[in-house]
CSV table of C-alpha atoms in Angstrom, one decimal:
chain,number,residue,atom,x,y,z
B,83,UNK,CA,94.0,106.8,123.1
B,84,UNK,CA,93.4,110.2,121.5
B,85,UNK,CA,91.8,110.2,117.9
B,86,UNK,CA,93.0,113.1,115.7
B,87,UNK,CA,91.1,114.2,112.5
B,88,UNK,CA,93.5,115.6,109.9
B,89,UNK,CA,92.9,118.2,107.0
B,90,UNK,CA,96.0,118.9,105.1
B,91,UNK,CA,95.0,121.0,101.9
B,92,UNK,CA,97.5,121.7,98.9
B,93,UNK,CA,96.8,124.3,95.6
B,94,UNK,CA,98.5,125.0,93.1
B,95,UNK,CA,97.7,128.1,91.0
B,96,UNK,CA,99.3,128.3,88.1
B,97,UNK,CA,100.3,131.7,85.9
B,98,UNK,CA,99.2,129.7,82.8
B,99,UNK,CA,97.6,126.7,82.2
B,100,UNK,CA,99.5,123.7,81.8
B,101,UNK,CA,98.4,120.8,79.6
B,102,UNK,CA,100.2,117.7,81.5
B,103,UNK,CA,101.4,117.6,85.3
B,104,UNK,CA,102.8,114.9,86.9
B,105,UNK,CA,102.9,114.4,91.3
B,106,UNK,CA,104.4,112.6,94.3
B,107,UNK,CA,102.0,112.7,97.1
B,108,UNK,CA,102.9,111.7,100.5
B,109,UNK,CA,100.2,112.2,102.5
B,110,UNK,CA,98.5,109.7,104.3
B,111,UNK,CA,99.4,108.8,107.9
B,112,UNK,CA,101.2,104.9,108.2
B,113,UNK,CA,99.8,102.3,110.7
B,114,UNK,CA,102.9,102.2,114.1
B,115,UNK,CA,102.5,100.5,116.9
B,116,UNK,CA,101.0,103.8,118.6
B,117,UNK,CA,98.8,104.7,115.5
B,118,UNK,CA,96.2,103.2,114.1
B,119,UNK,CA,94.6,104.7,110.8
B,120,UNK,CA,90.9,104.8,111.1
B,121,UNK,CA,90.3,106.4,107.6
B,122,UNK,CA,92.3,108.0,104.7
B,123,UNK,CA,91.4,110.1,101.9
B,124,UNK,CA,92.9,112.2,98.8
B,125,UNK,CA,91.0,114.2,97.1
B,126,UNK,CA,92.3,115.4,93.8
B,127,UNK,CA,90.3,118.3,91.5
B,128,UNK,CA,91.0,117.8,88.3
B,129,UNK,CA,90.6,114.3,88.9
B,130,UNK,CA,94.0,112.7,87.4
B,131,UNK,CA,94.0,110.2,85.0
B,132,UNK,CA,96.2,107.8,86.5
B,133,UNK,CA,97.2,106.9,90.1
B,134,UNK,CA,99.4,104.5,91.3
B,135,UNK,CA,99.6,104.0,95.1
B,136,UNK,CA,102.7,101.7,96.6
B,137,UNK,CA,104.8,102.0,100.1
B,138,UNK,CA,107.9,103.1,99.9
B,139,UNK,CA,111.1,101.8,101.4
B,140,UNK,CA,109.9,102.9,105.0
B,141,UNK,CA,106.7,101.9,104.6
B,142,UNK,CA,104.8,105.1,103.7
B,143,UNK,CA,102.1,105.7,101.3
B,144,UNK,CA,103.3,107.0,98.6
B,145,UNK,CA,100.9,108.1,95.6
B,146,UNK,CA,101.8,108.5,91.8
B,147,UNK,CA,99.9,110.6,89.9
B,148,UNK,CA,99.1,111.9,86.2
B,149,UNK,CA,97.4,114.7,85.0
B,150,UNK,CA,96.8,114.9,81.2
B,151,UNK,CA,94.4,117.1,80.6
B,152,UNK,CA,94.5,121.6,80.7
B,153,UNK,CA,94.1,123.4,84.3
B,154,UNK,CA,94.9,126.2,85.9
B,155,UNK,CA,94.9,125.1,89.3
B,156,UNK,CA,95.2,121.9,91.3
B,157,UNK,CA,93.4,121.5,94.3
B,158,UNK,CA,95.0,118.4,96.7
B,159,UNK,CA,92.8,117.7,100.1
B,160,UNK,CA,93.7,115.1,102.3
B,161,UNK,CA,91.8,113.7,104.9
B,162,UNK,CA,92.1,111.6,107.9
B,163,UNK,CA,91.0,109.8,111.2
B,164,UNK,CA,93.8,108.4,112.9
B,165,UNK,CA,93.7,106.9,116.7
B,166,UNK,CA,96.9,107.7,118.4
B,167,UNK,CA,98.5,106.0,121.9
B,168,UNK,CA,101.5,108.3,123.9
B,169,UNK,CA,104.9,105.7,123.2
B,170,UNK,CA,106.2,104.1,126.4
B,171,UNK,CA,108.3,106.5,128.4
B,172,UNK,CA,112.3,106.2,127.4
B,173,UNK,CA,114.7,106.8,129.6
B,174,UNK,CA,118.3,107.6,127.6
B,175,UNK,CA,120.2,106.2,130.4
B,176,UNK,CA,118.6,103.1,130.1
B,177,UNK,CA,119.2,102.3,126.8
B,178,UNK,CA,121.8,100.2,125.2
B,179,UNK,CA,125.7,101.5,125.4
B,180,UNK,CA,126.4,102.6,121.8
B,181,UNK,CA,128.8,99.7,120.8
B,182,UNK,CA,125.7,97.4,121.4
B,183,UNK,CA,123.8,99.2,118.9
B,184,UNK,CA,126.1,99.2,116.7
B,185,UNK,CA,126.9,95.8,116.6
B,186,UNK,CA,122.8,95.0,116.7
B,187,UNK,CA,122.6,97.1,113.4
B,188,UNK,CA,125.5,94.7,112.0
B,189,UNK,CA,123.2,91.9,112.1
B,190,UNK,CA,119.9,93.4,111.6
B,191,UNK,CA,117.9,90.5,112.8
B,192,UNK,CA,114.1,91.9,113.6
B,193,UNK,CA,112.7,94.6,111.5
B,194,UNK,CA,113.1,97.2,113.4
B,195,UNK,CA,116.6,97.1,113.4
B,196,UNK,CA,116.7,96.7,109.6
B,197,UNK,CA,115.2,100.0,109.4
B,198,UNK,CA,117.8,101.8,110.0
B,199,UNK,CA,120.5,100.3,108.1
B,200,UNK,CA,120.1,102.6,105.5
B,201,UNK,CA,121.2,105.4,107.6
B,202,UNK,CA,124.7,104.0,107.9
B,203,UNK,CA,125.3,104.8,104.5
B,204,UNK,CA,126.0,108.1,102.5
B,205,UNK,CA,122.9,109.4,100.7
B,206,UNK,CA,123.1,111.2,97.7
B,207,UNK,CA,122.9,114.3,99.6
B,208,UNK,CA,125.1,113.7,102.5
B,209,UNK,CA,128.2,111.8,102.2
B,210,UNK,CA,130.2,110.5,105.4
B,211,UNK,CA,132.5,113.5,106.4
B,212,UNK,CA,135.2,112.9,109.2
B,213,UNK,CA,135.3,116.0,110.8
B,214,UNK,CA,131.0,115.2,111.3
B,215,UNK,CA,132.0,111.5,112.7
B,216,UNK,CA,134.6,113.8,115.1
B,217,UNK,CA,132.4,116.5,116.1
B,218,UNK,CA,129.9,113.2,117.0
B,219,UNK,CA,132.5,111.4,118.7
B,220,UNK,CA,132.4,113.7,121.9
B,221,UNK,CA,129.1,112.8,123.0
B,222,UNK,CA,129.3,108.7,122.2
B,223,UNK,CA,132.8,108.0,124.9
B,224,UNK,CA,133.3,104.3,125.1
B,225,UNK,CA,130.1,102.9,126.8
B,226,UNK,CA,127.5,105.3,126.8
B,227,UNK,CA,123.8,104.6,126.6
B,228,UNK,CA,123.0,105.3,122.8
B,229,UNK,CA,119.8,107.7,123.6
B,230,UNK,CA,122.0,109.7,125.9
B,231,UNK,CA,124.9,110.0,123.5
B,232,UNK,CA,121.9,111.3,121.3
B,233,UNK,CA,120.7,113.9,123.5
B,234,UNK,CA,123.8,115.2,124.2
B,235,UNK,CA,124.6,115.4,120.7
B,236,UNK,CA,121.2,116.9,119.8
B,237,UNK,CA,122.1,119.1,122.8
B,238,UNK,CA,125.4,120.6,121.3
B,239,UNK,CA,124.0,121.1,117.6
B,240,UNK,CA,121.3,123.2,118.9
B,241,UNK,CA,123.4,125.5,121.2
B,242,UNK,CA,126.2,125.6,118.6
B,243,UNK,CA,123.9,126.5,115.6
B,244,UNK,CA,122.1,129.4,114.5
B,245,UNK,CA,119.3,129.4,112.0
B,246,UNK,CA,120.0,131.1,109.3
């Protein structure tokens, strides 16, 4: 186990003051099977007049918050502790041929699975392209181990992209 303190620090300064803010904060660490969370903090300076903490659909914190009175700046500062274990070694080869995943995903029967049946869908910022599913379809050939089609895959975007 290694424990790992956390300091993430956000200001705002703004050219003029601003009477009424409003902010989506997602910055506290989530409990895994390799992380624990010891201790979580956010500071916020003015202090906000209303906050509304929930998870969200992937089981983050996520935190609402209201500002309603005049600043100038907005100082965020979040703090914490979290105990962390390495994740069993994966071996791509060894992992399920594509088509089995596939179908698993189909039924979605343990949480983990249902996780990622969102990503099977279009978002409202990507939406399913063929020629993507094409380009895809070189690295996934009938029976392939999922985690090696995606390292191939991962493979071939890097050394045919450039950053830009």
């Amino acid at each position: 186990m290694i424990r790992y303190r956390v300091r993430h620090r956000t200001t705002y300064r703004y050219l003029q003051e601003v009477s009424y803010s409003q902010h989506l904060l997602h910055l506290e660490p989530r409990e895994t099977q390799q992380q624990r969370v010891l201790e979580s903090r956010v500071a916020v300076t003015p202090a906000p007049a209303e906050r509304q903490r929930r998870r969200d659909g992937f089981g983050n914190v996520a935190e609402w918050m209201t500002l309603d009175e005049v600043h100038g700046e907005l100082e965020i500062l979040a703090e914490s502790r979290v105990e962390a274990a390495a994740p069993a070694p994966r071996h791509p080869a060894l992992s399920l041929p594509w088509e089995a995943t596939r179908r698993a995903l189909e039924g979605a029967a343990d949480e983990a699975a249902r996780e990622a049946v969102p990503f099977l869908f279009d978002s409202p910022y990507v939406r399913f392209q063929s020629d993507l599913a094409g380009y895809a379809a070189a690295s996934f050939p009938a029976g392939r181990p999922v985690m090696a089609g995606a390292v191939d895959l991962m493979g071939r975007i890097h050394r045919g992209s450039r950053y830009d």
